[in-house]
Amino acid sequence: MKSLSDLLAGNRAWAAGITRADPEFFRRLIGQQAPRYLWIGCSDSRVPANQIVGLLPGEMFVHRNVANLVVHTDLNCLSAIQFSVDVLRVEHVIVCGHYGCGGVLAALRGDRLGLVDNWLRHINDVKATCGEQLAALDGEAARHARLCELNVVEQVVHVAETTVVRDTWAAGRELAIHGWIYDLADGLVRDLGVTLAAGDEIATVAETARRRLAD
Ligand code: CO
Protein backbone atom coordinates (compact mmCIF):
# COMPACT_ATOMS: atom_id res chain seq x y z
CA MET A 1 0.00 0.00 0.00
CA LYS A 2 1.22 3.46 -0.81
CA SER A 3 2.21 5.35 2.28
CA LEU A 4 0.95 8.83 2.99
CA SER A 5 4.44 10.23 3.35
CA ASP A 6 3.51 13.52 1.73
CA LEU A 7 0.83 14.12 4.37
CA LEU A 8 3.23 13.24 7.19
CA ALA A 9 5.86 15.55 5.68
CA GLY A 10 3.21 18.25 5.49
CA ASN A 11 2.41 17.69 9.15
CA ARG A 12 6.06 18.04 10.18
CA ALA A 13 6.35 21.27 8.20
CA TRP A 14 3.14 22.61 9.77
CA ALA A 15 4.21 21.79 13.34
CA ALA A 16 7.66 23.28 12.73
CA GLY A 17 6.13 26.46 11.34
CA ILE A 18 3.87 26.92 14.36
CA THR A 19 6.69 26.21 16.81
CA ARG A 20 8.92 28.69 14.99
CA ALA A 21 6.31 31.42 15.33
CA ASP A 22 5.39 30.52 18.91
CA PRO A 23 7.76 28.09 20.70
CA GLU A 24 5.31 27.59 23.61
CA PHE A 25 2.23 26.95 21.43
CA PHE A 26 1.91 23.17 21.75
CA ARG A 27 3.08 23.14 25.38
CA ARG A 28 0.27 25.52 26.28
CA LEU A 29 -2.35 23.38 24.56
CA ILE A 30 -1.36 20.21 26.44
CA GLY A 31 -2.66 21.73 29.67
CA GLN A 32 -6.22 22.27 28.57
CA GLN A 33 -8.53 23.24 25.77
CA ALA A 34 -10.73 26.25 26.36
CA PRO A 35 -12.64 26.88 23.15
CA ARG A 36 -15.40 29.48 23.15
CA TYR A 37 -17.16 28.05 20.12
CA LEU A 38 -18.76 24.84 18.95
CA TRP A 39 -18.87 24.53 15.16
CA ILE A 40 -21.39 22.20 13.53
CA GLY A 41 -20.60 22.06 9.84
CA CYS A 42 -20.62 19.92 6.72
CA SER A 43 -17.95 17.26 6.16
CA ASP A 44 -17.31 18.79 2.71
CA SER A 45 -13.53 19.02 2.15
CA ARG A 46 -13.89 22.59 0.91
CA VAL A 47 -15.27 23.86 4.22
CA PRO A 48 -12.49 23.49 6.83
CA ALA A 49 -13.91 24.99 10.02
CA ASN A 50 -10.91 26.58 11.75
CA GLN A 51 -9.34 27.96 8.59
CA ILE A 52 -12.49 29.73 7.44
CA VAL A 53 -12.74 31.79 10.60
CA GLY A 54 -9.01 32.10 11.22
CA LEU A 55 -8.90 30.13 14.47
CA LEU A 56 -5.98 28.09 15.79
CA PRO A 57 -6.02 24.63 17.40
CA GLY A 58 -7.63 24.93 20.82
CA GLU A 59 -10.01 27.72 19.87
CA MET A 60 -13.01 25.88 18.43
CA PHE A 61 -14.70 22.54 19.17
CA VAL A 62 -15.81 20.99 15.88
CA HIS A 63 -18.46 18.49 14.84
CA ARG A 64 -18.95 17.83 11.13
CA ASN A 65 -21.24 15.48 9.24
CA VAL A 66 -22.76 15.26 5.79
CA ALA A 67 -24.96 18.34 5.24
CA ASN A 68 -24.45 19.74 8.78
CA LEU A 69 -27.49 18.03 10.26
CA VAL A 70 -28.54 18.05 13.91
CA VAL A 71 -30.73 15.00 14.36
CA HIS A 72 -32.56 14.63 17.67
CA THR A 73 -31.41 11.04 18.16
CA ASP A 74 -27.85 11.37 16.84
CA LEU A 75 -25.77 10.54 19.93
CA ASN A 76 -22.61 11.62 18.16
CA CYS A 77 -23.79 15.18 17.53
CA LEU A 78 -25.66 15.39 20.85
CA SER A 79 -22.55 14.29 22.72
CA ALA A 80 -20.45 16.93 20.98
CA ILE A 81 -23.04 19.54 21.99
CA GLN A 82 -23.32 18.28 25.59
CA PHE A 83 -19.58 17.97 26.16
CA SER A 84 -18.72 21.34 24.66
CA VAL A 85 -21.58 23.20 26.39
CA ASP A 86 -21.54 21.50 29.82
CA VAL A 87 -17.88 20.64 30.25
CA LEU A 88 -15.93 23.04 28.04
CA ARG A 89 -18.47 25.82 28.58
CA VAL A 90 -18.52 27.16 25.04
CA GLU A 91 -20.55 30.35 24.71
CA HIS A 92 -21.55 30.05 21.07
CA VAL A 93 -22.78 27.23 18.87
CA ILE A 94 -22.40 27.92 15.16
CA VAL A 95 -24.29 25.85 12.61
CA CYS A 96 -22.55 26.59 9.32
CA GLY A 97 -23.93 25.28 6.06
CA HIS A 98 -22.52 26.02 2.64
CA TYR A 99 -23.79 26.79 -0.80
CA GLY A 100 -23.22 24.01 -3.31
CA CYS A 101 -23.74 21.30 -0.67
CA GLY A 102 -23.85 17.93 -2.45
CA GLY A 103 -25.92 16.37 0.31
CA VAL A 104 -28.56 19.07 0.02
CA LEU A 105 -28.60 18.75 -3.79
CA ALA A 106 -29.04 14.98 -3.60
CA ALA A 107 -32.00 15.47 -1.28
CA LEU A 108 -33.44 18.17 -3.52
CA ARG A 109 -33.22 15.95 -6.60
CA GLY A 110 -34.11 12.73 -4.83
CA ASP A 111 -30.88 11.14 -6.13
CA ARG A 112 -29.97 7.65 -5.00
CA LEU A 113 -26.40 7.64 -3.65
CA GLY A 114 -26.60 4.68 -1.28
CA LEU A 115 -26.74 4.43 2.50
CA VAL A 116 -26.30 8.19 2.83
CA ASP A 117 -29.80 8.63 1.36
CA ASN A 118 -31.19 7.61 4.74
CA TRP A 119 -29.26 10.37 6.45
CA LEU A 120 -30.27 12.91 3.82
CA ARG A 121 -33.94 12.07 4.42
CA HIS A 122 -33.75 14.67 7.17
CA ILE A 123 -33.36 17.36 4.50
CA ASN A 124 -36.60 16.15 2.96
CA ASP A 125 -38.22 17.24 6.21
CA VAL A 126 -36.89 20.75 5.54
CA LYS A 127 -38.21 20.50 1.98
CA ALA A 128 -41.61 19.58 3.35
CA THR A 129 -41.66 22.46 5.86
CA CYS A 130 -40.59 25.05 3.30
CA GLY A 131 -42.06 23.55 0.14
CA GLU A 132 -43.99 26.66 -0.89
CA GLN A 133 -40.99 28.91 -0.62
CA LEU A 134 -38.89 26.53 -2.69
CA ALA A 135 -41.57 26.06 -5.34
CA ALA A 136 -41.78 29.83 -5.82
CA LEU A 137 -38.15 29.96 -6.97
CA ASP A 138 -37.07 29.79 -10.56
CA GLY A 139 -34.68 26.97 -11.44
CA GLU A 140 -32.77 24.29 -9.59
CA ALA A 141 -29.75 26.46 -8.73
CA ALA A 142 -31.91 28.95 -6.83
CA ARG A 143 -33.81 26.18 -5.05
CA HIS A 144 -30.55 24.45 -4.15
CA ALA A 145 -29.09 27.64 -2.64
CA ARG A 146 -32.30 28.36 -0.72
CA LEU A 147 -32.53 24.81 0.61
CA CYS A 148 -28.92 25.11 1.85
CA GLU A 149 -29.98 28.25 3.75
CA LEU A 150 -33.27 26.83 5.05
CA ASN A 151 -31.48 23.69 6.19
CA VAL A 152 -29.24 25.81 8.42
CA VAL A 153 -32.27 27.56 9.94
CA GLU A 154 -33.86 24.18 10.77
CA GLN A 155 -30.67 22.77 12.27
CA VAL A 156 -30.26 25.87 14.46
CA VAL A 157 -33.77 25.18 15.77
CA HIS A 158 -32.80 21.56 16.39
CA VAL A 159 -29.77 22.64 18.46
CA ALA A 160 -31.98 24.99 20.48
CA GLU A 161 -34.48 22.20 21.13
CA THR A 162 -31.96 19.77 22.60
CA THR A 163 -32.27 19.04 26.32
CA VAL A 164 -28.68 20.24 26.75
CA VAL A 165 -29.39 23.71 25.41
CA ARG A 166 -32.81 24.02 27.07
CA ASP A 167 -31.30 23.05 30.44
CA THR A 168 -28.47 25.53 29.94
CA TRP A 169 -30.91 28.37 29.32
CA ALA A 170 -33.15 27.23 32.21
CA ALA A 171 -30.12 27.45 34.51
CA GLY A 172 -29.61 31.07 33.44
CA ARG A 173 -26.38 30.44 31.57
CA GLU A 174 -25.66 32.44 28.44
CA LEU A 175 -25.43 30.48 25.24
CA ALA A 176 -26.14 31.68 21.71
CA ILE A 177 -26.88 29.52 18.68
CA HIS A 178 -26.00 31.04 15.30
CA GLY A 179 -26.85 30.07 11.72
CA TRP A 180 -24.26 30.84 9.06
CA ILE A 181 -23.68 29.90 5.45
CA TYR A 182 -20.35 29.70 3.66
CA ASP A 183 -19.90 30.57 0.02
CA LEU A 184 -17.46 28.30 -1.82
CA ALA A 185 -17.19 30.92 -4.56
CA ASP A 186 -15.56 33.66 -2.48
CA GLY A 187 -14.71 32.07 0.88
CA LEU A 188 -17.06 34.37 2.76
CA VAL A 189 -19.51 33.51 5.53
CA ARG A 190 -22.94 35.11 5.76
CA ASP A 191 -24.94 35.32 8.98
CA LEU A 192 -28.49 34.10 8.30
CA GLY A 193 -29.95 36.15 11.15
CA VAL A 194 -31.31 33.22 13.11
CA THR A 195 -29.36 33.74 16.34
CA LEU A 196 -31.11 32.19 19.34
CA ALA A 197 -30.27 33.03 22.94
CA ALA A 198 -33.42 31.93 24.78
CA GLY A 199 -35.94 29.12 24.54
CA ASP A 200 -39.02 31.29 24.18
CA GLU A 201 -37.88 32.95 20.95
CA ILE A 202 -37.15 29.86 18.85
CA ALA A 203 -40.31 29.83 16.73
CA THR A 204 -40.47 33.58 16.05
CA VAL A 205 -36.77 34.02 15.24
CA ALA A 206 -36.81 30.99 12.93
CA GLU A 207 -39.97 32.16 11.16
CA THR A 208 -38.55 35.67 10.72
CA ALA A 209 -35.35 34.21 9.25
CA ARG A 210 -37.32 32.00 6.83
CA ARG A 211 -39.44 34.95 5.72
CA ARG A 212 -36.38 37.17 5.24
CA LEU A 213 -34.87 34.55 2.96
CA ALA A 214 -38.04 34.56 0.88
CA ASP A 215 -38.08 38.36 0.47
CO1 CO B 1 -22.10 19.95 2.23
mmCIF file of N, CA and C in Angstrom, residues 33-99:
data_model
loop_
_atom_site.group_PDB
_atom_site.id
_atom_site.type_symbol
_atom_site.label_atom_id
_atom_site.label_comp_id
_atom_site.label_asym_id
_atom_site.label_seq_id
_atom_site.Cartn_x
_atom_site.Cartn_y
_atom_site.Cartn_z
ATOM 1 N N GLN A 33 -7.918 22.542 26.885
ATOM 2 C CA GLN A 33 -8.530 23.241 25.766
ATOM 3 C C GLN A 33 -9.633 24.113 26.351
ATOM 4 N N ALA A 34 -9.709 25.330 25.865
ATOM 5 C CA ALA A 34 -10.735 26.247 26.364
ATOM 6 C C ALA A 34 -11.387 26.990 25.202
ATOM 7 N N PRO A 35 -12.022 26.230 24.300
ATOM 8 C CA PRO A 35 -12.639 26.882 23.148
ATOM 9 C C PRO A 35 -13.892 27.648 23.556
ATOM 10 N N ARG A 36 -14.178 28.708 22.863
ATOM 11 C CA ARG A 36 -15.397 29.481 23.154
ATOM 12 C C ARG A 36 -16.520 29.104 22.196
ATOM 13 N N TYR A 37 -16.188 28.316 21.177
ATOM 14 C CA TYR A 37 -17.161 28.051 20.120
ATOM 15 C C TYR A 37 -17.290 26.555 19.836
ATOM 16 N N LEU A 38 -18.518 26.158 19.537
ATOM 17 C CA LEU A 38 -18.759 24.835 18.949
ATOM 18 C C LEU A 38 -19.201 25.080 17.513
ATOM 19 N N TRP A 39 -18.551 24.414 16.585
ATOM 20 C CA TRP A 39 -18.870 24.532 15.164
ATOM 21 C C TRP A 39 -19.551 23.252 14.712
ATOM 22 N N ILE A 40 -20.725 23.361 14.129
ATOM 23 C CA ILE A 40 -21.385 22.197 13.535
ATOM 24 C C ILE A 40 -21.470 22.480 12.047
ATOM 25 N N GLY A 41 -20.683 21.763 11.262
ATOM 26 C CA GLY A 41 -20.595 22.065 9.839
ATOM 27 C C GLY A 41 -20.660 20.828 8.976
ATOM 28 N N CYS A 42 -20.591 21.029 7.681
ATOM 29 C CA CYS A 42 -20.615 19.919 6.721
ATOM 30 C C CYS A 42 -19.226 19.292 6.618
ATOM 31 N N SER A 43 -19.217 17.985 6.323
ATOM 32 C CA SER A 43 -17.953 17.261 6.160
ATOM 33 C C SER A 43 -17.227 17.645 4.870
ATOM 34 N N ASP A 44 -17.871 18.385 4.003
ATOM 35 C CA ASP A 44 -17.309 18.789 2.714
ATOM 36 C C ASP A 44 -15.859 19.272 2.865
ATOM 37 N N SER A 45 -14.967 18.718 2.032
ATOM 38 C CA SER A 45 -13.533 19.024 2.152
ATOM 39 C C SER A 45 -13.210 20.482 1.864
ATOM 40 N N ARG A 46 -14.154 21.185 1.255
ATOM 41 C CA ARG A 46 -13.893 22.593 0.913
ATOM 42 C C ARG A 46 -14.299 23.550 2.024
ATOM 43 N N VAL A 47 -14.777 22.996 3.136
ATOM 44 C CA VAL A 47 -15.269 23.861 4.219
ATOM 45 C C VAL A 47 -14.561 23.533 5.542
ATOM 46 N N PRO A 48 -13.251 23.796 5.605
ATOM 47 C CA PRO A 48 -12.488 23.488 6.828
ATOM 48 C C PRO A 48 -12.764 24.528 7.908
ATOM 49 N N ALA A 49 -13.358 24.075 9.009
ATOM 50 C CA ALA A 49 -13.908 24.987 10.016
ATOM 51 C C ALA A 49 -12.913 26.048 10.510
ATOM 52 N N ASN A 50 -11.827 25.607 11.135
ATOM 53 C CA ASN A 50 -10.913 26.579 11.753
ATOM 54 C C ASN A 50 -10.345 27.581 10.760
ATOM 55 N N GLN A 51 -9.968 27.085 9.583
ATOM 56 C CA GLN A 51 -9.335 27.963 8.593
ATOM 57 C C GLN A 51 -10.248 29.093 8.149
ATOM 58 N N ILE A 52 -11.525 28.746 7.942
ATOM 59 C CA ILE A 52 -12.487 29.727 7.437
ATOM 60 C C ILE A 52 -12.614 30.937 8.348
ATOM 61 N N VAL A 53 -12.555 30.688 9.659
ATOM 62 C CA VAL A 53 -12.737 31.792 10.597
ATOM 63 C C VAL A 53 -11.419 32.195 11.258
ATOM 64 N N GLY A 54 -10.313 31.664 10.747
ATOM 65 C CA GLY A 54 -9.007 32.103 11.223
ATOM 66 C C GLY A 54 -8.707 31.740 12.666
ATOM 67 N N LEU A 55 -9.159 30.549 13.098
ATOM 68 C CA LEU A 55 -8.895 30.133 14.475
ATOM 69 C C LEU A 55 -7.829 29.042 14.520
ATOM 70 N N LEU A 56 -7.066 29.042 15.596
ATOM 71 C CA LEU A 56 -5.977 28.091 15.790
ATOM 72 C C LEU A 56 -6.481 26.853 16.524
ATOM 73 N N PRO A 57 -5.685 25.782 16.559
ATOM 74 C CA PRO A 57 -6.023 24.635 17.396
ATOM 75 C C PRO A 57 -6.285 25.114 18.824
ATOM 76 N N GLY A 58 -7.314 24.557 19.437
ATOM 77 C CA GLY A 58 -7.632 24.934 20.817
ATOM 78 C C GLY A 58 -8.715 25.984 20.917
ATOM 79 N N GLU A 59 -9.071 26.598 19.801
ATOM 80 C CA GLU A 59 -10.005 27.724 19.873
ATOM 81 C C GLU A 59 -11.438 27.384 19.455
ATOM 82 N N MET A 60 -11.649 26.219 18.840
ATOM 83 C CA MET A 60 -13.009 25.880 18.433
ATOM 84 C C MET A 60 -13.207 24.361 18.502
ATOM 85 N N PHE A 61 -14.314 23.954 19.125
ATOM 86 C CA PHE A 61 -14.696 22.543 19.167
ATOM 87 C C PHE A 61 -15.498 22.280 17.892
ATOM 88 N N VAL A 62 -15.228 21.169 17.214
ATOM 89 C CA VAL A 62 -15.806 20.990 15.880
ATOM 90 C C VAL A 62 -16.516 19.652 15.744
ATOM 91 N N HIS A 63 -17.731 19.705 15.217
ATOM 92 C CA HIS A 63 -18.459 18.495 14.835
ATOM 93 C C HIS A 63 -18.880 18.678 13.384
ATOM 94 N N ARG A 64 -18.541 17.708 12.531
ATOM 95 C CA ARG A 64 -18.953 17.827 11.132
ATOM 96 C C ARG A 64 -19.605 16.533 10.682
ATOM 97 N N ASN A 65 -20.623 16.657 9.869
ATOM 98 C CA ASN A 65 -21.242 15.484 9.244
ATOM 99 C C ASN A 65 -21.787 15.898 7.883
ATOM 100 N N VAL A 66 -22.255 14.947 7.125
ATOM 101 C CA VAL A 66 -22.762 15.257 5.792
ATOM 102 C C VAL A 66 -23.985 16.172 5.901
ATOM 103 N N ALA A 67 -23.873 17.352 5.322
ATOM 104 C CA ALA A 67 -24.960 18.336 5.240
ATOM 105 C C ALA A 67 -25.294 19.011 6.579
ATOM 106 N N ASN A 68 -24.301 19.028 7.490
ATOM 107 C CA ASN A 68 -24.452 19.743 8.782
ATOM 108 C C ASN A 68 -25.827 19.594 9.426
ATOM 109 N N LEU A 69 -26.181 18.317 9.670
ATOM 110 C CA LEU A 69 -27.486 18.026 10.262
ATOM 111 C C LEU A 69 -27.391 17.835 11.777
ATOM 112 N N VAL A 70 -28.415 18.297 12.466
ATOM 113 C CA VAL A 70 -28.543 18.053 13.906
ATOM 114 C C VAL A 70 -29.812 17.234 14.083
ATOM 115 N N VAL A 71 -29.610 15.935 14.278
ATOM 116 C CA VAL A 71 -30.730 15.001 14.364
ATOM 117 C C VAL A 71 -30.960 14.671 15.836
ATOM 118 N N HIS A 72 -32.231 14.747 16.248
ATOM 119 C CA HIS A 72 -32.560 14.634 17.674
ATOM 120 C C HIS A 72 -32.053 13.364 18.340
ATOM 121 N N THR A 73 -31.837 12.310 17.565
ATOM 122 C CA THR A 73 -31.407 11.044 18.163
ATOM 123 C C THR A 73 -29.958 10.695 17.825
ATOM 124 N N ASP A 74 -29.232 11.629 17.236
ATOM 125 C CA ASP A 74 -27.847 11.366 16.842
ATOM 126 C C ASP A 74 -26.930 11.578 18.049
ATOM 127 N N LEU A 75 -26.578 10.460 18.706
ATOM 128 C CA LEU A 75 -25.770 10.540 19.927
ATOM 129 C C LEU A 75 -24.424 11.191 19.694
ATOM 130 N N ASN A 76 -23.906 11.041 18.477
ATOM 131 C CA ASN A 76 -22.610 11.624 18.158
ATOM 132 C C ASN A 76 -22.686 13.149 18.245
ATOM 133 N N CYS A 77 -23.629 13.730 17.513
ATOM 134 C CA CYS A 77 -23.787 15.183 17.526
ATOM 135 C C CYS A 77 -24.226 15.681 18.904
ATOM 136 N N LEU A 78 -25.172 14.973 19.524
ATOM 137 C CA LEU A 78 -25.661 15.389 20.847
ATOM 138 C C LEU A 78 -24.543 15.361 21.879
ATOM 139 N N SER A 79 -23.665 14.372 21.779
ATOM 140 C CA SER A 79 -22.546 14.285 22.716
ATOM 141 C C SER A 79 -21.572 15.442 22.516
ATOM 142 N N ALA A 80 -21.339 15.796 21.256
ATOM 143 C CA ALA A 80 -20.453 16.934 20.981
ATOM 144 C C ALA A 80 -21.051 18.214 21.562
ATOM 145 N N ILE A 81 -22.372 18.359 21.433
ATOM 146 C CA ILE A 81 -23.040 19.542 21.991
ATOM 147 C C ILE A 81 -22.945 19.514 23.521
ATOM 148 N N GLN A 82 -23.312 18.365 24.130
ATOM 149 C CA GLN A 82 -23.315 18.285 25.591
ATOM 150 C C GLN A 82 -21.913 18.506 26.179
ATOM 151 N N PHE A 83 -20.937 17.838 25.616
ATOM 152 C CA PHE A 83 -19.577 17.968 26.156
ATOM 153 C C PHE A 83 -19.063 19.401 26.029
ATOM 154 N N SER A 84 -19.274 19.996 24.862
ATOM 155 C CA SER A 84 -18.720 21.342 24.660
ATOM 156 C C SER A 84 -19.473 22.391 25.485
ATOM 157 N N VAL A 85 -20.784 22.208 25.643
ATOM 158 C CA VAL A 85 -21.579 23.197 26.387
ATOM 159 C C VAL A 85 -21.421 23.003 27.902
ATOM 160 N N ASP A 86 -21.563 21.758 28.372
ATOM 161 C CA ASP A 86 -21.540 21.502 29.819
ATOM 162 C C ASP A 86 -20.137 21.477 30.403
ATOM 163 N N VAL A 87 -19.222 20.854 29.686
ATOM 164 C CA VAL A 87 -17.884 20.641 30.254
ATOM 165 C C VAL A 87 -16.914 21.738 29.826
ATOM 166 N N LEU A 88 -16.869 22.011 28.519
ATOM 167 C CA LEU A 88 -15.934 23.040 28.040
ATOM 168 C C LEU A 88 -16.491 24.452 28.181
ATOM 169 N N ARG A 89 -17.812 24.528 28.373
ATOM 170 C CA ARG A 89 -18.468 25.816 28.579
ATOM 171 C C ARG A 89 -18.299 26.764 27.400
ATOM 172 N N VAL A 90 -18.528 26.265 26.199
ATOM 173 C CA VAL A 90 -18.522 27.159 25.036
ATOM 174 C C VAL A 90 -19.682 28.141 25.189
ATOM 175 N N GLU A 91 -19.528 29.304 24.587
ATOM 176 C CA GLU A 91 -20.554 30.353 24.711
ATOM 177 C C GLU A 91 -21.376 30.508 23.440
ATOM 178 N N HIS A 92 -20.864 29.924 22.351
ATOM 179 C CA HIS A 92 -21.554 30.053 21.069
ATOM 180 C C HIS A 92 -21.553 28.715 20.340
ATOM 181 N N VAL A 93 -22.700 28.382 19.763
ATOM 182 C CA VAL A 93 -22.779 27.232 18.867
ATOM 183 C C VAL A 93 -23.056 27.796 17.480
ATOM 184 N N ILE A 94 -22.229 27.426 16.528
ATOM 185 C CA ILE A 94 -22.398 27.925 15.160
ATOM 186 C C ILE A 94 -22.772 26.749 14.258
ATOM 187 N N VAL A 95 -23.952 26.816 13.644
ATOM 188 C CA VAL A 95 -24.285 25.848 12.605
ATOM 189 C C VAL A 95 -23.944 26.520 11.290
ATOM 190 N N CYS A 96 -22.968 25.958 10.576
ATOM 191 C CA CYS A 96 -22.553 26.590 9.323
ATOM 192 C C CYS A 96 -22.785 25.658 8.148
ATOM 193 N N GLY A 97 -23.721 26.014 7.297
ATOM 194 C CA GLY A 97 -23.934 25.278 6.063
ATOM 195 C C GLY A 97 -23.073 25.882 4.966
ATOM 196 N N HIS A 98 -23.256 25.402 3.760
ATOM 197 C CA HIS A 98 -22.522 26.015 2.644
ATOM 198 C C HIS A 98 -23.313 25.869 1.359
ATOM 199 N N TYR A 99 -23.179 26.882 0.523
ATOM 200 C CA TYR A 99 -23.788 26.793 -0.803
ATOM 201 C C TYR A 99 -23.094 25.680 -1.573
#
